[in-house]
PDB file of C-alpha atoms in Angstrom:
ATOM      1  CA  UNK A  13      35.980 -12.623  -1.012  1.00  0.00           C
ATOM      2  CA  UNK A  14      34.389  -9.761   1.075  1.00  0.00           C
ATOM      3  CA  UNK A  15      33.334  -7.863  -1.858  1.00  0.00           C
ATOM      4  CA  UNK A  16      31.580 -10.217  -3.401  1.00  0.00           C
ATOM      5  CA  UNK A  17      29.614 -11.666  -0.478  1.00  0.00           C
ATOM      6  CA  UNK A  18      29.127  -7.710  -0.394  1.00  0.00           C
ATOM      7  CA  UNK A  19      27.676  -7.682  -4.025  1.00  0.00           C
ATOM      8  CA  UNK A  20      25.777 -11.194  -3.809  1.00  0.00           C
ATOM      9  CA  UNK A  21      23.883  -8.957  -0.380  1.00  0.00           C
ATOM     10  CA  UNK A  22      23.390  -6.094  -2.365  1.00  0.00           C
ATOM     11  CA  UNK A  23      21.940  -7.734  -5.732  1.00  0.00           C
ATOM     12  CA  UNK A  24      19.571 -10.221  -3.502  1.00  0.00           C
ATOM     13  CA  UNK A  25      17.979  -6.960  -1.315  1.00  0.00           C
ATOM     14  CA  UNK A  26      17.768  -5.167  -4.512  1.00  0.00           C
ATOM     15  CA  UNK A  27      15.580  -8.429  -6.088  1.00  0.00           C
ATOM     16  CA  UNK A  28      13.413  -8.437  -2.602  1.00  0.00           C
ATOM     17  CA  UNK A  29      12.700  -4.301  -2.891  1.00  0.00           C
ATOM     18  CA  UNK A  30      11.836  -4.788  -6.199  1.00  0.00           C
ATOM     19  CA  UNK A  31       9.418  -7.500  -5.651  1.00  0.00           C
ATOM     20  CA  UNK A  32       6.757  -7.351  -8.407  1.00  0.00           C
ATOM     21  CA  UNK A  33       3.255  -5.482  -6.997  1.00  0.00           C
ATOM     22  CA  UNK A  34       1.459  -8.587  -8.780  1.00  0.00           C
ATOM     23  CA  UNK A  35       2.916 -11.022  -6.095  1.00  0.00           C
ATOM     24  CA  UNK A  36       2.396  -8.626  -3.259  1.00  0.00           C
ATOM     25  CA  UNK A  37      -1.311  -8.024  -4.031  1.00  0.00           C
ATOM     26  CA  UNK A  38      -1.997 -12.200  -4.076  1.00  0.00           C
ATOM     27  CA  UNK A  39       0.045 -12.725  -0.830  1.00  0.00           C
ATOM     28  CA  UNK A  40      -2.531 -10.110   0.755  1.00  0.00           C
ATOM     29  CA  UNK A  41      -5.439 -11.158  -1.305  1.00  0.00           C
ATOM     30  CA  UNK A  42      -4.608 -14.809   0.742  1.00  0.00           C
ATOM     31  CA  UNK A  43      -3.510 -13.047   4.401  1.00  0.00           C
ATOM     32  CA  UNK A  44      -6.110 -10.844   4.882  1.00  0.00           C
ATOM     33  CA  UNK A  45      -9.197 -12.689   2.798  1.00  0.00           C
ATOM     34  CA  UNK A  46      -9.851  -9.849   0.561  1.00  0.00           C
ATOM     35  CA  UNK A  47     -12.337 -10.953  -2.207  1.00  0.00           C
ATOM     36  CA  UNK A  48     -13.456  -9.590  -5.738  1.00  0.00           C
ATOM     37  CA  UNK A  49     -17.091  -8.564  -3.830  1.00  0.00           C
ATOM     38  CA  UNK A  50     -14.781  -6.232  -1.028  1.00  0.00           C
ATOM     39  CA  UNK A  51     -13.242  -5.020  -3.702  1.00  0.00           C
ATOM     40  CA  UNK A  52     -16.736  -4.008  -5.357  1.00  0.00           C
ATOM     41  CA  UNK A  53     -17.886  -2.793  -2.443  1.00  0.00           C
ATOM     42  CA  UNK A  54     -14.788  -0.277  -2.109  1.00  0.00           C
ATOM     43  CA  UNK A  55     -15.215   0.909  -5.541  1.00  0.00           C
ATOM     44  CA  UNK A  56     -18.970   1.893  -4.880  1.00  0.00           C
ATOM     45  CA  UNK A  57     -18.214   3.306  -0.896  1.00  0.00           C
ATOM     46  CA  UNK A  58     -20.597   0.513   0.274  1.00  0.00           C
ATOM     47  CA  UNK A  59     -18.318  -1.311   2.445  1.00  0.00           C
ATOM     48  CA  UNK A  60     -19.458  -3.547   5.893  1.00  0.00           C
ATOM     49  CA  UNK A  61     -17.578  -3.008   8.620  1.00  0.00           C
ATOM     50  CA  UNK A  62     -16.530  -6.461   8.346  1.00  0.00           C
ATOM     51  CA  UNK A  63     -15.445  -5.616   4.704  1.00  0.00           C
ATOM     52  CA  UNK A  64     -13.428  -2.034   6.223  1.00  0.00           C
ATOM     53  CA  UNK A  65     -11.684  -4.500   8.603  1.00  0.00           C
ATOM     54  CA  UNK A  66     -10.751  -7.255   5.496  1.00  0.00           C
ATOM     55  CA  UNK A  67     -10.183  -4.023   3.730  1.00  0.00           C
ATOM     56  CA  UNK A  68      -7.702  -2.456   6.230  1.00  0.00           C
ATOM     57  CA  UNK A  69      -5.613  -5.646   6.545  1.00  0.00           C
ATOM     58  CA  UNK A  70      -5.338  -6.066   3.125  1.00  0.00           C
ATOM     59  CA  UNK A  71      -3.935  -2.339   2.844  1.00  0.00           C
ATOM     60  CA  UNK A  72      -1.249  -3.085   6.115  1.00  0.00           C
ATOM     61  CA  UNK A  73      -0.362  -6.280   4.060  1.00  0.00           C
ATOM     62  CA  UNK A  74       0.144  -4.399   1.099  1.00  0.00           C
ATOM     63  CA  UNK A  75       1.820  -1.182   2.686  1.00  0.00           C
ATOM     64  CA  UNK A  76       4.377  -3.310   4.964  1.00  0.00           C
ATOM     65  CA  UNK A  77       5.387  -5.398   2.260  1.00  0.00           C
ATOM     66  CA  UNK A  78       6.278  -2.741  -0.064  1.00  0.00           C
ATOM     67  CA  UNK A  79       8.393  -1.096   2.410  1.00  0.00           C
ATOM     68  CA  UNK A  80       5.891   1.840   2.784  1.00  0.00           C
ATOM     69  CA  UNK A  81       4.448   1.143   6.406  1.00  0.00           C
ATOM     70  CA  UNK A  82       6.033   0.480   9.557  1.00  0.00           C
ATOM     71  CA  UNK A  83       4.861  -1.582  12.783  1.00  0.00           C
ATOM     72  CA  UNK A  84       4.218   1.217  14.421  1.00  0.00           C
ATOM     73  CA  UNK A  85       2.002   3.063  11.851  1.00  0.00           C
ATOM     74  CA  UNK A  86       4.692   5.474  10.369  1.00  0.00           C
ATOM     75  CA  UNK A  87       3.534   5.562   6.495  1.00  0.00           C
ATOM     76  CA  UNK A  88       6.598   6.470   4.218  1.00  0.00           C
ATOM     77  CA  UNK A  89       5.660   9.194   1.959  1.00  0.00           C
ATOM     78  CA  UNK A  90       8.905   9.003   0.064  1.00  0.00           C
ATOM     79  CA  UNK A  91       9.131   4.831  -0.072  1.00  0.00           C
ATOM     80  CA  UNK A  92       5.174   5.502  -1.647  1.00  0.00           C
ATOM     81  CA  UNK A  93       6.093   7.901  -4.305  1.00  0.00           C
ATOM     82  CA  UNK A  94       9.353   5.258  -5.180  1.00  0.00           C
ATOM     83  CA  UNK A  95       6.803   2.572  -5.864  1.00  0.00           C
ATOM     84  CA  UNK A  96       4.602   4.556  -7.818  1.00  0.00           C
ATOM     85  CA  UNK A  97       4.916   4.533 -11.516  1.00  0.00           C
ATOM     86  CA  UNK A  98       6.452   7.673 -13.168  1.00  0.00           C
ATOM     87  CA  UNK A  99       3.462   8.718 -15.434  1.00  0.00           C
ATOM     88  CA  UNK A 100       1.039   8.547 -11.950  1.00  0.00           C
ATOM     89  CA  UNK A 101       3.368  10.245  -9.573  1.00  0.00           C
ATOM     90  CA  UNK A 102       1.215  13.813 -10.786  1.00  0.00           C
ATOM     91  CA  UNK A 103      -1.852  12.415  -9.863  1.00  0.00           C
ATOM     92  CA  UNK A 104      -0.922  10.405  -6.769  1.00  0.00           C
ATOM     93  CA  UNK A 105       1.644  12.891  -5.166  1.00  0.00           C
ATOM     94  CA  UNK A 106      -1.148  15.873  -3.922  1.00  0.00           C
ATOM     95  CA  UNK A 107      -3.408  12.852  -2.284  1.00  0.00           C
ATOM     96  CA  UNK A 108       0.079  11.155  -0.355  1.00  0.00           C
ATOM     97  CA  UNK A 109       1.570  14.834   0.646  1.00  0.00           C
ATOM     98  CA  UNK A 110      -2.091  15.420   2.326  1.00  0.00           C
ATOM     99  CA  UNK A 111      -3.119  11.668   3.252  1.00  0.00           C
ATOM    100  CA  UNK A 112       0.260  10.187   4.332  1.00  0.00           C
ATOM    101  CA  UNK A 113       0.965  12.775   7.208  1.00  0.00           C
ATOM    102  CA  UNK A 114      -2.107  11.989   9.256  1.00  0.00           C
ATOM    103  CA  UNK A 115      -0.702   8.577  10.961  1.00  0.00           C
ATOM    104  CA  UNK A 116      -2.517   6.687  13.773  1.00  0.00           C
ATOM    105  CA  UNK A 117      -0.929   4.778  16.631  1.00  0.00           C
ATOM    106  CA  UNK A 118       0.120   1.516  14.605  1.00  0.00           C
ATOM    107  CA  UNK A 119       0.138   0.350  11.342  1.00  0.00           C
ATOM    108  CA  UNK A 120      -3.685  -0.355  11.083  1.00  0.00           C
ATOM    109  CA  UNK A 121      -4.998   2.773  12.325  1.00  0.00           C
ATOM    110  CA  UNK A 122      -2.907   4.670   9.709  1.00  0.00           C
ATOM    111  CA  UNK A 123      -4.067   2.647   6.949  1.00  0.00           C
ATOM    112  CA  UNK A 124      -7.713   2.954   7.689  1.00  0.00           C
ATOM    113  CA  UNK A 125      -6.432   6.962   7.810  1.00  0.00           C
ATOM    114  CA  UNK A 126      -4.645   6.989   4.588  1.00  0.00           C
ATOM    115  CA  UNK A 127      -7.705   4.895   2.654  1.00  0.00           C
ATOM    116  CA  UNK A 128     -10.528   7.131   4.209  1.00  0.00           C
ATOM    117  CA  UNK A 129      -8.658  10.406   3.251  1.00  0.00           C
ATOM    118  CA  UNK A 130      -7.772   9.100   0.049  1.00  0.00           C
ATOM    119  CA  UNK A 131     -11.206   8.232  -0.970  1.00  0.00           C
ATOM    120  CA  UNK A 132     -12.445  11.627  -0.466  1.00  0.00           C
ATOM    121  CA  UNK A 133      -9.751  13.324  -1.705  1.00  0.00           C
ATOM    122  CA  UNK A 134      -9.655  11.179  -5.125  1.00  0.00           C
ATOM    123  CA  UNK A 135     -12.853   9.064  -5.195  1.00  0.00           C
ATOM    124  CA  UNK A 136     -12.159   5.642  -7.029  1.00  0.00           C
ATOM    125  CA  UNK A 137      -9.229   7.549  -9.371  1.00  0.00           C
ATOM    126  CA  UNK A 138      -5.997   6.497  -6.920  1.00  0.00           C
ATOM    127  CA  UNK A 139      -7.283   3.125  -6.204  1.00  0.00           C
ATOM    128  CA  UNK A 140      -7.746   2.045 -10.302  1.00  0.00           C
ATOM    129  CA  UNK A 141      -4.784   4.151 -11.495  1.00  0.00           C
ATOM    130  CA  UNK A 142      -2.421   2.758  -8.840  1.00  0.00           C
ATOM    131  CA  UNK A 143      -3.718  -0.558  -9.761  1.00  0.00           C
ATOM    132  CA  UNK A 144      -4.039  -1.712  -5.702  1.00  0.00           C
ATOM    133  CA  UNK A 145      -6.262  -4.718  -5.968  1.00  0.00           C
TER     134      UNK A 145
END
C-alpha cells in the first residue's frame, strides 16, 4: 500500500513539473495584467515604467511557476535550461550562463536583472524563440 501511495506522489508531482508553458503564460497574463500593447512595447525597448513593473511581475509569475525562481531571488540556471526546448538550448544557454548569475535581493530584482541583461545580450531573439509571452 506504501508503494503505491509512493507512485500515485510521484506521477501527480511529475504532472505539476510538467505543467504546459501555455497555462503558465495565461495564469501570469491574468496575475500580473500583462497585455498584448506591454508586450509590443518590450519587443520595440519602449517600455513605461509602469509597463517594466507589469513586465517584471509577469516574468516572477512566470519564473516561480516553472520552478526556475525562488522567493528570495535565486534564479535556477539548471531548472531554466530543463524547460527549454532541445533545439533552443544553443541559443539560449550563452545568454542564461551570463544573465542568470547576476541575482538581486528577491525574486523581483533578479528578474528585472535577468530581462535587462538578456535584452542586450540577445535583442528580441530569446524572448520570440523561447516563446515567453
Amino acid at each position: 500500500m506504501k508503494s503505491f501511495f509512493l507512485i500515485c506522489f510521484l506521477c501527480i508531482s511529475g504532472t505539476l513539473a510538467a505543467r504546459p508553458k501555455a497555462e503558465t503564460k495565461e495564469e501570469c497574463y491574468k496575475s500580473s495584467g500583462l497585455t498584448a500593447d506591454d508586450v509590443k512595447a518590450v519587443k520595440s525597448s519602449s517600455l513605461t515604467p509602469e509597463q517594466q513593473k507589469v513586465l517584471g511581475a509577469y516574468f516572477v509569475c512566470f519564473l516561480k511557476d516553472r520552478g526556475i525562481l525562488s522567493d528570495n531571488g535565486h534564479f535556477d540556471i539548471e531548472a531554466s535550461k530543463k524547460d527549454i526546448e532541445p533545439e533552443h538550448l544553443e541559443i539560449a544557454q550563452p545568454v542564461l550562463e551570463v544573465c542568470g548569475k547576476d541575482e538581486g535581493s528577491n525574486a523581483l530584482e533578479t528578474t528585472m536583472k535577468l530581462l535587462m541583461c538578456t535584452k542586450e545580450k540577445s535583442g528580441n531573439v530569446l524572448f520570440e524563440t523561447l516563446d515567453l509571452f
